[in-house]
Amino acid sequence: MGRITEDLIRRNAEHNDCIIFSLEELSLHQQEIERLEHIDRWCRDLKILYLQNNLIGKIENVSKLKKLEYLNLALNNIEKIENLEAGCEGLTKLDLTVNFIGELSSVKTLQHNIHLKELFLMGNPCADFDGYRQFVVAALQQLKWLDGKEIERSERIQALQDFPVVEQQIREQEKAYCLKRAKDKEEAQRKLQEEENKGEREGRHTGFDGRWYTDISATLPSSEESKDDVQAPEIQEEECKKKKLDSGEDDLEFWNKPSLYTPESRLETLRHMEKQRKDQEKLSEKKKKVKPPRVLICEDGRALNVNEPKLDFSLRDDEKRNQIVLDLAVYRYMDTSLIDVDVQPTYVRVMVKGKPFQLVLPAEVKPDSSSAKRAQTTGHLVVYMPKVGEIITGCQGTSKPVKSTPDSSREKTNKRSQQMERLEVDPSKHAFPDVANIVQAKKHTPRRVQAEPKIIPSEEDPDFEDNPEVPPLI
């Protein structure tokens, strides 16, 4: 059964930023509330209050709601109109549809609510009384509408003329209804007592299957013990099926059984539904298997990729800044306090509302230099993780360029020069060659100098003929 609590009011005050002292409109319908309480102390500025479809049996604790204009108490267990005349001076509309109001004369208490214009009493036992409308119209002269129908001036004049006779008829019908109601209450009390006795008898059973159990493990041989252990799950399963079948039969019998529409029958129906729900929860708990904890790290120390919150993400390698960037699409309006980031050298783990997101990194990173922040527009979580050293320990199947340094380039140059020296050194000589002279000789041997002896003939050549007509070569 529900009660009006501060937490319940705050959860239904989101339109007012969960502030309850300045609340002007409150809806607490279908909350199984049995008693009207605390609202007059916590929400004194209320103008509209919805309490329909609950189990409220009495109008109370509303005297301090001076600004209340509309009160909806339809589909409750109210049997009498009361406690509205003292404090609710501003009340203009009252809805009491489908309750159990049998004392129609209690509407006279609303005569002090001078601003009351609309009243709904349809679906109550008093609405079936002869002269019901005439009595209400004459008793509450400030009313403009009754049960959604406008009150004409001629109707009011006629009701005032017939009021003494109608009032006498109403009182007689009220007495008859009160006697009938007293009998219904006695019958409901008797049924409730029988159900309690039946529950006590069922509770006296020693075991779930109604058999006696004693400690005979010391006298039973080992073969019998093993046999009993094998049969125990089967017996439990049979008993669960039998219990479920019995509960189904009881449920069918309850809904097919005719009953009067009274406050007690409404409470009985609610108790039956609550009992059904609890039994269903017990059966589901028995069948429910305990979910094993999520494995994030294997026994050999290898981290696993896990995405339990099922979030979109992207992982990119920023070679310019020598870092790895993780963009995790967390929920935009999620509070940052619900996110926990843990960066390790080989993997990153993000806990989102207790659910782990873990990703193995393609390179070793520096946890101390890593940083995380939320994007202001999208709300995404961005984690920056600088790499460690120069060599990237990539995953299998992916090739990454190795960053070069001056030391490594010198080593490569030395190796190359050594290979060239070995090719040019004469195998017959074991002395170390002069590398500087070799390079100098190559630089200062132009092609023209080597070709001049071949192109320009010497005068000592026997085949040389000096032709004066040929100009000299410069």
Short mmCIF file of C-alpha atoms in Angstrom, two decimals:
data_model
loop_
_atom_site.label_atom_id
_atom_site.label_comp_id
_atom_site.label_asym_id
_atom_site.label_seq_id
_atom_site.Cartn_x
_atom_site.Cartn_y
_atom_site.Cartn_z
CA MET A 1 0.00 0.00 0.00
CA GLY A 2 1.23 3.46 -0.83
CA ARG A 3 1.72 6.48 1.38
CA ILE A 4 2.33 10.13 0.60
CA THR A 5 6.01 10.80 1.20
CA GLU A 6 8.26 13.74 0.47
CA ASP A 7 10.18 11.70 -2.09
CA LEU A 8 6.93 10.81 -3.90
CA ILE A 9 5.92 14.48 -4.12
CA ARG A 10 9.37 15.53 -5.36
CA ARG A 11 9.32 12.87 -8.07
CA ASN A 12 6.02 14.29 -9.29
CA ALA A 13 7.22 17.91 -9.09
CA GLU A 14 9.72 17.83 -11.96
CA HIS A 15 7.86 20.64 -13.72
CA ASN A 16 8.71 22.84 -10.71
CA ASP A 17 12.40 21.78 -10.51
CA CYS A 18 11.45 19.34 -7.69
CA ILE A 19 10.71 22.27 -5.37
CA ILE A 20 7.62 21.36 -3.32
CA PHE A 21 6.97 24.41 -1.10
CA SER A 22 6.02 26.58 -4.10
CA LEU A 23 4.20 23.82 -5.99
CA GLU A 24 0.87 24.91 -7.53
CA GLU A 25 -0.16 21.67 -9.29
CA LEU A 26 0.38 18.10 -8.08
CA SER A 27 -0.70 14.78 -9.58
CA LEU A 28 -0.65 11.67 -7.37
CA HIS A 29 -3.10 9.45 -9.21
CA GLN A 30 -2.83 5.63 -9.28
CA GLN A 31 -0.39 5.45 -6.37
CA GLU A 32 -2.48 3.12 -4.12
CA ILE A 33 -2.60 5.87 -1.48
CA GLU A 34 -4.80 4.99 1.50
CA ARG A 35 -4.61 8.21 3.48
CA LEU A 36 -4.50 11.90 2.61
CA GLU A 37 -1.67 13.41 4.69
CA HIS A 38 1.30 15.83 4.79
CA ILE A 39 0.23 17.77 1.68
CA ASP A 40 -1.29 20.65 3.68
CA ARG A 41 2.05 21.17 5.46
CA TRP A 42 4.45 20.72 2.54
CA CYS A 43 2.53 22.27 -0.38
CA ARG A 44 0.43 25.16 0.91
CA ASP A 45 0.42 27.00 -2.42
CA LEU A 46 -1.39 24.19 -4.26
CA LYS A 47 -4.12 25.26 -6.65
CA ILE A 48 -4.78 21.94 -8.44
CA LEU A 49 -4.55 18.51 -6.76
CA TYR A 50 -5.14 15.22 -8.58
CA LEU A 51 -5.71 12.18 -6.32
CA GLN A 52 -7.96 10.02 -8.50
CA ASN A 53 -7.83 6.23 -8.62
CA ASN A 54 -6.39 5.63 -5.15
CA LEU A 55 -7.72 4.01 -1.97
CA ILE A 56 -8.39 7.15 0.09
CA GLY A 57 -11.25 6.49 2.54
CA LYS A 58 -11.63 9.94 4.10
CA ILE A 59 -11.21 13.58 3.13
CA GLU A 60 -8.78 15.03 5.67
CA ASN A 61 -5.68 17.20 6.17
CA VAL A 62 -6.62 19.75 3.50
CA SER A 63 -7.76 22.61 5.75
CA LYS A 64 -4.54 24.61 5.24
CA LEU A 65 -4.75 24.60 1.44
CA LYS A 66 -6.22 28.11 1.24
CA LYS A 67 -5.39 28.54 -2.47
CA LEU A 68 -6.82 25.20 -3.62
CA GLU A 69 -9.19 25.65 -6.57
CA TYR A 70 -9.61 22.14 -8.03
CA LEU A 71 -9.64 18.88 -6.07
CA ASN A 72 -10.03 15.56 -7.91
CA LEU A 73 -10.82 12.57 -5.66
CA ALA A 74 -12.57 10.36 -8.22
CA LEU A 75 -12.32 6.56 -7.96
CA ASN A 76 -11.54 6.38 -4.25
CA ASN A 77 -13.23 4.86 -1.17
CA ILE A 78 -14.77 8.06 0.25
CA GLU A 79 -18.14 7.56 1.98
CA LYS A 80 -18.81 11.08 3.29
CA ILE A 81 -18.12 14.69 2.26
CA GLU A 82 -16.31 16.42 5.11
CA ASN A 83 -13.40 18.67 6.20
CA LEU A 84 -13.62 20.96 3.16
CA GLU A 85 -15.60 23.80 4.69
CA ALA A 86 -12.97 25.12 7.10
CA GLY A 87 -9.92 25.96 5.03
CA CYS A 88 -10.59 25.50 1.32
CA GLU A 89 -12.28 28.88 0.77
CA GLY A 90 -11.07 29.16 -2.84
CA LEU A 91 -12.38 25.75 -3.99
CA THR A 92 -14.27 26.13 -7.29
CA LYS A 93 -14.38 22.54 -8.60
CA LEU A 94 -14.74 19.24 -6.72
CA ASP A 95 -14.75 15.83 -8.42
CA LEU A 96 -15.98 12.87 -6.33
CA THR A 97 -16.99 10.60 -9.23
CA VAL A 98 -17.33 6.84 -8.50
CA ASN A 99 -16.85 6.80 -4.75
CA PHE A 100 -19.06 5.29 -2.02
CA ILE A 101 -20.88 8.39 -0.78
CA GLY A 102 -24.22 7.29 0.65
CA GLU A 103 -24.83 10.17 3.06
CA LEU A 104 -26.15 12.70 0.59
CA SER A 105 -26.98 15.14 3.39
CA SER A 106 -23.20 15.59 3.88
CA VAL A 107 -23.17 17.89 0.81
CA LYS A 108 -24.54 20.61 3.08
CA THR A 109 -21.04 21.03 4.50
CA LEU A 110 -20.10 22.57 1.14
CA GLN A 111 -22.43 25.52 1.72
CA HIS A 112 -19.49 27.41 3.27
CA ASN A 113 -17.46 27.02 0.05
CA ILE A 114 -19.06 30.04 -1.55
CA HIS A 115 -16.85 29.90 -4.67
CA LEU A 116 -17.76 26.28 -5.53
CA LYS A 117 -19.20 26.23 -9.07
CA GLU A 118 -18.82 22.61 -10.25
CA LEU A 119 -19.54 19.35 -8.41
CA PHE A 120 -19.36 15.75 -9.68
CA LEU A 121 -21.13 12.99 -7.70
CA MET A 122 -22.06 10.54 -10.47
CA GLY A 123 -21.26 6.89 -9.81
CA ASN A 124 -21.94 7.18 -6.06
CA PRO A 125 -24.76 5.32 -4.27
CA CYS A 126 -26.38 8.66 -3.40
CA ALA A 127 -26.75 9.47 -7.12
CA ASP A 128 -29.35 6.67 -7.33
CA PHE A 129 -31.57 8.23 -4.66
CA ASP A 130 -34.92 9.64 -5.72
CA GLY A 131 -34.72 13.44 -5.67
CA TYR A 132 -30.89 13.41 -5.65
CA ARG A 133 -30.43 16.28 -8.11
CA GLN A 134 -33.18 18.44 -6.62
CA PHE A 135 -31.70 18.05 -3.16
CA VAL A 136 -28.16 19.05 -4.23
CA VAL A 137 -29.38 21.97 -6.35
CA ALA A 138 -31.44 23.34 -3.47
CA ALA A 139 -28.80 22.70 -0.78
CA LEU A 140 -25.91 24.30 -2.72
CA GLN A 141 -27.27 27.47 -4.27
CA GLN A 142 -23.79 28.66 -5.38
CA LEU A 143 -23.44 25.71 -7.80
CA LYS A 144 -23.54 26.37 -11.55
CA TRP A 145 -22.85 22.82 -12.80
CA LEU A 146 -23.77 19.42 -11.33
CA ASP A 147 -22.38 16.21 -12.89
CA GLY A 148 -21.40 18.15 -16.00
CA LYS A 149 -24.90 19.56 -16.55
CA GLU A 150 -25.64 23.24 -16.14
CA ILE A 151 -28.21 24.19 -13.47
CA GLU A 152 -30.99 26.32 -14.91
CA ARG A 153 -32.64 29.08 -12.89
CA SER A 154 -36.05 27.47 -13.24
CA GLU A 155 -34.62 24.15 -11.98
CA ARG A 156 -33.29 25.83 -8.87
CA ILE A 157 -36.59 27.60 -8.13
CA GLN A 158 -38.47 24.31 -8.45
CA ALA A 159 -35.93 22.49 -6.26
CA LEU A 160 -36.23 25.13 -3.52
CA GLN A 161 -40.01 24.80 -3.55
CA ASP A 162 -39.88 21.01 -3.24
CA PHE A 163 -36.93 20.92 -0.83
CA PRO A 164 -38.80 19.96 2.41
CA VAL A 165 -40.44 16.93 0.79
CA VAL A 166 -37.29 15.89 -1.08
CA GLU A 167 -35.18 16.21 2.07
CA GLN A 168 -37.46 13.83 3.93
CA GLN A 169 -37.22 11.28 1.12
CA ILE A 170 -33.45 11.56 1.06
CA ARG A 171 -33.18 10.95 4.83
CA GLU A 172 -35.26 7.78 4.58
CA GLN A 173 -33.15 6.45 1.74
CA GLU A 174 -29.99 7.29 3.67
CA LYS A 175 -31.17 5.21 6.64
CA ALA A 176 -31.87 2.22 4.42
CA TYR A 177 -28.49 2.54 2.79
CA CYS A 178 -26.69 2.81 6.14
CA LEU A 179 -28.33 -0.43 7.38
CA LYS A 180 -27.32 -2.23 4.20
CA ARG A 181 -23.81 -0.82 4.45
CA ALA A 182 -23.46 -2.09 8.04
CA LYS A 183 -24.34 -5.62 6.89
CA ASP A 184 -21.80 -5.41 4.08
CA LYS A 185 -19.11 -4.40 6.56
CA GLU A 186 -19.90 -7.36 8.80
CA GLU A 187 -19.74 -9.74 5.84
CA ALA A 188 -16.40 -8.28 4.74
CA GLN A 189 -14.98 -8.66 8.26
CA ARG A 190 -16.09 -12.29 8.37
CA LYS A 191 -14.42 -13.08 5.03
CA LEU A 192 -11.24 -11.35 6.10
CA GLN A 193 -11.15 -13.38 9.31
CA GLU A 194 -11.62 -16.62 7.37
CA GLU A 195 -8.76 -15.77 5.04
CA GLU A 196 -6.48 -14.99 7.99
CA ASN A 197 -7.33 -18.32 9.64
CA LYS A 198 -6.69 -20.13 6.38
CA GLY A 199 -3.31 -18.45 6.05
CA GLU A 200 -2.36 -19.44 9.59
CA ARG A 201 -3.25 -23.08 8.89
CA GLU A 202 -1.13 -23.07 5.75
CA GLY A 203 1.75 -21.51 7.68
CA ARG A 204 1.80 -24.41 10.13
CA HIS A 205 3.15 -26.76 7.48
CA THR A 206 6.61 -27.91 8.40
CA GLY A 207 8.02 -28.00 4.87
CA PHE A 208 7.26 -26.73 1.43
CA ASP A 209 5.80 -30.14 0.50
CA GLY A 210 3.86 -30.65 3.78
CA ARG A 211 6.10 -33.46 5.12
CA TRP A 212 8.08 -33.77 8.33
CA TYR A 213 11.86 -33.56 8.12
CA THR A 214 14.22 -34.90 10.81
CA ASP A 215 17.98 -35.17 11.07
CA ILE A 216 18.71 -38.83 10.20
CA SER A 217 21.92 -38.27 8.30
CA ALA A 218 23.87 -40.24 10.91
CA THR A 219 21.75 -43.39 10.47
CA LEU A 220 21.25 -43.33 6.70
CA PRO A 221 23.80 -45.20 4.57
CA SER A 222 25.72 -43.32 1.92
CA SER A 223 23.78 -44.92 -0.97
CA GLU A 224 20.44 -43.67 0.40
CA GLU A 225 21.89 -40.20 0.95
CA SER A 226 23.02 -39.97 -2.65
CA LYS A 227 19.60 -41.18 -3.83
CA ASP A 228 17.82 -38.54 -1.78
CA ASP A 229 20.14 -35.86 -3.11
CA VAL A 230 19.31 -36.88 -6.68
CA GLN A 231 15.55 -36.86 -6.02
CA ALA A 232 15.48 -33.53 -4.15
CA PRO A 233 15.61 -31.23 -7.23
CA GLU A 234 12.92 -33.31 -8.93
CA ILE A 235 10.67 -33.06 -5.87
CA GLN A 236 11.23 -29.30 -5.69
CA GLU A 237 10.39 -28.91 -9.37
CA GLU A 238 7.19 -30.94 -8.97
CA GLU A 239 6.19 -28.92 -5.92
CA CYS A 240 6.80 -25.64 -7.79
CA LYS A 241 4.60 -26.82 -10.66
CA LYS A 242 1.90 -27.93 -8.21
CA LYS A 243 2.09 -24.62 -6.39
CA LYS A 244 1.80 -22.69 -9.65
CA LEU A 245 -1.20 -24.76 -10.70
CA ASP A 246 -2.92 -24.24 -7.35
CA SER A 247 -2.30 -20.50 -7.46
CA GLY A 248 -3.74 -20.38 -10.99
CA GLU A 249 -6.89 -22.18 -9.83
CA ASP A 250 -7.24 -19.87 -6.82
CA ASP A 251 -6.83 -16.84 -9.04
CA LEU A 252 -9.51 -18.06 -11.46
CA GLU A 253 -11.85 -18.80 -8.58
CA PHE A 254 -11.29 -15.33 -7.10
CA TRP A 255 -12.10 -13.47 -10.30
CA ASN A 256 -15.15 -15.63 -11.09
CA LYS A 257 -16.61 -15.22 -7.59
CA PRO A 258 -19.39 -12.59 -7.51
CA SER A 259 -18.89 -9.75 -5.04
CA LEU A 260 -20.40 -6.41 -4.16
CA TYR A 261 -18.76 -3.15 -5.15
CA THR A 262 -17.73 -1.80 -1.74
CA PRO A 263 -14.60 -0.22 -0.27
CA GLU A 264 -13.78 -3.57 1.30
CA SER A 265 -14.05 -5.40 -2.04
CA ARG A 266 -11.68 -2.88 -3.63
CA LEU A 267 -9.18 -3.44 -0.84
CA GLU A 268 -9.61 -7.21 -1.15
CA THR A 269 -8.93 -7.04 -4.88
CA LEU A 270 -5.82 -4.98 -4.30
CA ARG A 271 -4.54 -7.39 -1.65
CA HIS A 272 -5.12 -10.33 -4.00
CA MET A 273 -3.20 -8.63 -6.79
CA GLU A 274 -0.38 -7.75 -4.38
CA LYS A 275 -0.21 -11.37 -3.20
CA GLN A 276 -0.09 -12.57 -6.81
CA ARG A 277 2.74 -10.21 -7.59
CA LYS A 278 4.78 -11.35 -4.57
CA ASP A 279 4.25 -15.04 -5.42
CA GLN A 280 5.35 -14.36 -8.99
CA GLU A 281 8.47 -12.59 -7.74
CA LYS A 282 9.33 -15.54 -5.48
CA LEU A 283 8.97 -18.02 -8.33
CA SER A 284 11.06 -15.85 -10.64
CA GLU A 285 13.75 -15.52 -7.96
CA LYS A 286 13.97 -19.29 -7.67
CA LYS A 287 14.32 -19.69 -11.43
CA LYS A 288 16.58 -16.73 -11.78
CA LYS A 289 20.25 -17.66 -12.10
CA VAL A 290 22.93 -15.53 -10.58
CA LYS A 291 24.73 -13.73 -13.36
CA PRO A 292 28.49 -14.33 -13.16
CA PRO A 293 30.65 -11.23 -12.77
CA ARG A 294 32.04 -9.73 -15.94
CA VAL A 295 35.60 -10.89 -16.73
CA LEU A 296 37.78 -7.92 -17.65
CA ILE A 297 41.27 -9.41 -17.20
CA CYS A 298 42.15 -13.02 -18.11
CA GLU A 299 44.13 -15.28 -15.83
CA ASP A 300 47.23 -14.73 -17.94
CA GLY A 301 46.93 -10.96 -17.40
CA ARG A 302 45.58 -10.19 -20.88
CA ALA A 303 42.91 -7.46 -21.00
CA LEU A 304 39.67 -8.05 -22.89
CA ASN A 305 37.57 -5.70 -25.01
CA VAL A 306 34.25 -5.09 -23.22
CA ASN A 307 31.37 -2.75 -24.10
CA GLU A 308 28.66 -3.51 -21.56
CA PRO A 309 26.94 -0.06 -21.75
CA LYS A 310 26.74 -0.58 -25.55
CA LEU A 311 28.11 2.85 -26.45
CA ASP A 312 29.47 3.96 -29.81
CA PHE A 313 33.16 4.87 -29.81
CA SER A 314 36.09 5.72 -32.06
CA LEU A 315 39.82 5.16 -31.48
CA ARG A 316 42.34 7.04 -33.61
CA ASP A 317 46.12 7.38 -33.63
CA ASP A 318 47.20 11.03 -33.68
CA GLU A 319 50.73 10.71 -35.12
CA LYS A 320 51.37 14.45 -35.12
CA ARG A 321 50.96 14.74 -31.36
CA ASN A 322 52.16 11.18 -30.74
CA GLN A 323 49.01 10.19 -28.82
CA ILE A 324 45.96 7.92 -28.97
CA VAL A 325 42.51 9.55 -28.76
CA LEU A 326 39.38 7.71 -27.59
CA ASP A 327 35.99 9.30 -28.32
CA LEU A 328 33.24 7.57 -26.31
CA ALA A 329 29.65 8.56 -27.05
CA VAL A 330 28.29 8.68 -23.48
CA TYR A 331 24.77 9.96 -22.91
CA ARG A 332 24.56 13.69 -23.44
CA TYR A 333 22.74 14.63 -20.21
CA MET A 334 24.46 12.09 -17.95
CA ASP A 335 26.09 13.54 -14.85
CA THR A 336 29.89 13.37 -15.06
CA SER A 337 30.02 12.00 -11.50
CA LEU A 338 28.60 8.72 -12.88
CA ILE A 339 31.65 8.25 -15.15
CA ASP A 340 34.97 6.85 -13.92
CA VAL A 341 38.02 6.67 -16.23
CA ASP A 342 41.03 4.41 -15.60
CA VAL A 343 43.93 4.52 -18.08
CA GLN A 344 46.50 1.73 -17.95
CA PRO A 345 49.63 1.33 -20.15
CA THR A 346 47.98 -1.23 -22.44
CA TYR A 347 44.24 -0.60 -22.04
CA VAL A 348 41.67 2.01 -20.98
CA ARG A 349 38.61 1.32 -18.80
CA VAL A 350 35.57 3.60 -18.43
CA MET A 351 32.83 2.81 -15.89
CA VAL A 352 29.49 4.30 -17.06
CA LYS A 353 26.86 4.02 -14.30
CA GLY A 354 28.67 0.94 -13.00
CA LYS A 355 28.87 -0.76 -16.42
CA PRO A 356 32.43 -1.33 -17.73
CA PHE A 357 33.73 -0.21 -21.11
CA GLN A 358 37.25 -1.58 -21.68
CA LEU A 359 39.39 -1.31 -24.80
CA VAL A 360 42.85 -2.71 -25.51
CA LEU A 361 45.15 -0.02 -26.92
CA PRO A 362 47.30 -0.54 -30.04
CA ALA A 363 50.33 1.04 -28.34
CA GLU A 364 51.69 1.54 -24.85
CA VAL A 365 50.63 4.88 -23.34
CA LYS A 366 51.50 7.05 -20.35
CA PRO A 367 48.71 6.88 -17.74
CA ASP A 368 50.13 9.80 -15.71
CA SER A 369 50.10 12.15 -18.73
CA SER A 370 46.67 11.10 -19.98
CA SER A 371 43.64 13.40 -19.70
CA ALA A 372 39.87 13.17 -20.19
CA LYS A 373 37.17 15.75 -20.79
CA ARG A 374 33.52 16.03 -21.85
CA ALA A 375 32.47 17.70 -25.09
CA GLN A 376 30.17 20.63 -24.34
CA THR A 377 27.97 20.15 -27.42
CA THR A 378 27.62 16.37 -27.72
CA GLY A 379 28.51 15.28 -24.18
CA HIS A 380 30.99 12.72 -25.54
CA LEU A 381 33.90 11.64 -23.35
CA VAL A 382 37.27 12.26 -25.05
CA VAL A 383 40.39 10.61 -23.55
CA TYR A 384 43.87 11.73 -24.68
CA MET A 385 46.65 9.17 -24.05
CA PRO A 386 50.26 10.07 -25.00
CA LYS A 387 52.37 7.18 -26.27
CA VAL A 388 55.38 5.79 -24.44
CA GLY A 389 58.84 5.96 -26.19
CA GLU A 390 59.26 5.74 -29.94
CA ILE A 391 58.35 2.16 -30.82
CA ILE A 392 54.70 1.33 -31.06
CA THR A 393 53.70 -2.16 -29.97
CA GLY A 394 50.96 -2.63 -32.52
CA CYS A 395 48.39 -5.36 -32.67
CA GLN A 396 48.76 -8.36 -34.95
CA GLY A 397 47.94 -7.68 -38.57
CA THR A 398 48.53 -3.90 -38.33
CA SER A 399 51.73 -2.22 -39.44
CA LYS A 400 52.76 1.08 -37.88
CA PRO A 401 55.69 3.34 -38.93
CA VAL A 402 58.64 3.42 -36.52
CA LYS A 403 59.64 6.89 -35.43
CA SER A 404 63.25 7.73 -36.42
CA THR A 405 65.74 9.53 -34.17
CA PRO A 406 69.22 11.03 -34.78
CA ASP A 407 70.91 8.07 -33.07
CA SER A 408 69.17 5.53 -35.26
CA SER A 409 69.97 7.53 -38.44
CA ARG A 410 73.67 7.67 -37.48
CA GLU A 411 73.74 3.94 -36.97
CA LYS A 412 72.20 3.37 -40.39
CA THR A 413 74.72 5.76 -42.02
CA ASN A 414 77.65 3.98 -40.38
CA LYS A 415 76.40 0.62 -41.53
CA ARG A 416 75.97 1.91 -45.08
CA SER A 417 79.44 3.47 -45.14
CA GLN A 418 80.99 0.27 -43.82
CA GLN A 419 79.36 -1.71 -46.60
CA MET A 420 80.69 0.74 -49.23
CA GLU A 421 84.20 0.51 -47.83
CA ARG A 422 84.20 -3.23 -48.04
CA LEU A 423 83.27 -3.11 -51.70
CA GLU A 424 86.13 -0.69 -52.62
CA VAL A 425 88.93 -2.22 -50.55
CA ASP A 426 91.41 -4.40 -52.48
CA PRO A 427 91.31 -7.93 -51.03
CA SER A 428 95.10 -8.22 -51.32
CA LYS A 429 95.63 -5.23 -49.02
CA HIS A 430 94.81 -5.51 -45.38
CA ALA A 431 95.44 -1.83 -44.46
CA PHE A 432 92.46 0.37 -43.56
CA PRO A 433 91.63 2.54 -46.66
CA ASP A 434 91.75 6.33 -46.56
CA VAL A 435 88.12 7.22 -46.96
CA ALA A 436 88.82 10.98 -47.29
CA ASN A 437 91.21 10.50 -50.26
CA ILE A 438 88.76 8.22 -52.01
CA VAL A 439 85.94 10.76 -51.75
CA GLN A 440 88.33 13.65 -52.77
CA ALA A 441 89.52 11.79 -55.85
CA LYS A 442 85.95 11.24 -56.96
CA LYS A 443 85.04 14.90 -56.53
CA HIS A 444 88.04 16.39 -58.43
CA THR A 445 88.13 14.14 -61.52
CA PRO A 446 86.01 16.00 -64.11
CA ARG A 447 85.09 14.25 -67.29
CA ARG A 448 86.70 16.98 -69.54
CA VAL A 449 90.14 16.43 -68.10
CA GLN A 450 89.95 12.70 -68.69
CA ALA A 451 88.67 13.16 -72.22
CA GLU A 452 91.24 15.88 -73.35
CA PRO A 453 94.15 13.50 -74.05
CA LYS A 454 91.88 11.48 -76.30
CA ILE A 455 90.36 14.45 -78.13
CA ILE A 456 93.47 16.74 -78.57
CA PRO A 457 96.19 14.89 -80.58
CA SER A 458 99.84 15.42 -79.75
CA GLU A 459 102.36 16.93 -82.25
CA GLU A 460 104.62 13.94 -81.70
CA ASP A 461 101.97 11.67 -83.20
CA PRO A 462 103.32 10.35 -86.60
CA ASP A 463 99.87 10.64 -88.22
CA PHE A 464 99.50 14.31 -87.25
CA GLU A 465 99.03 16.78 -90.15
CA ASP A 466 98.97 20.52 -89.47
CA ASN A 467 96.37 22.15 -91.70
CA PRO A 468 96.68 25.97 -91.53
CA GLU A 469 93.20 26.48 -92.84
CA VAL A 470 91.74 24.79 -89.79
CA PRO A 471 91.26 27.24 -86.92
CA PRO A 472 92.86 26.30 -83.60
CA LEU A 473 90.82 24.48 -80.97
CA ILE A 474 90.25 26.54 -77.85
#
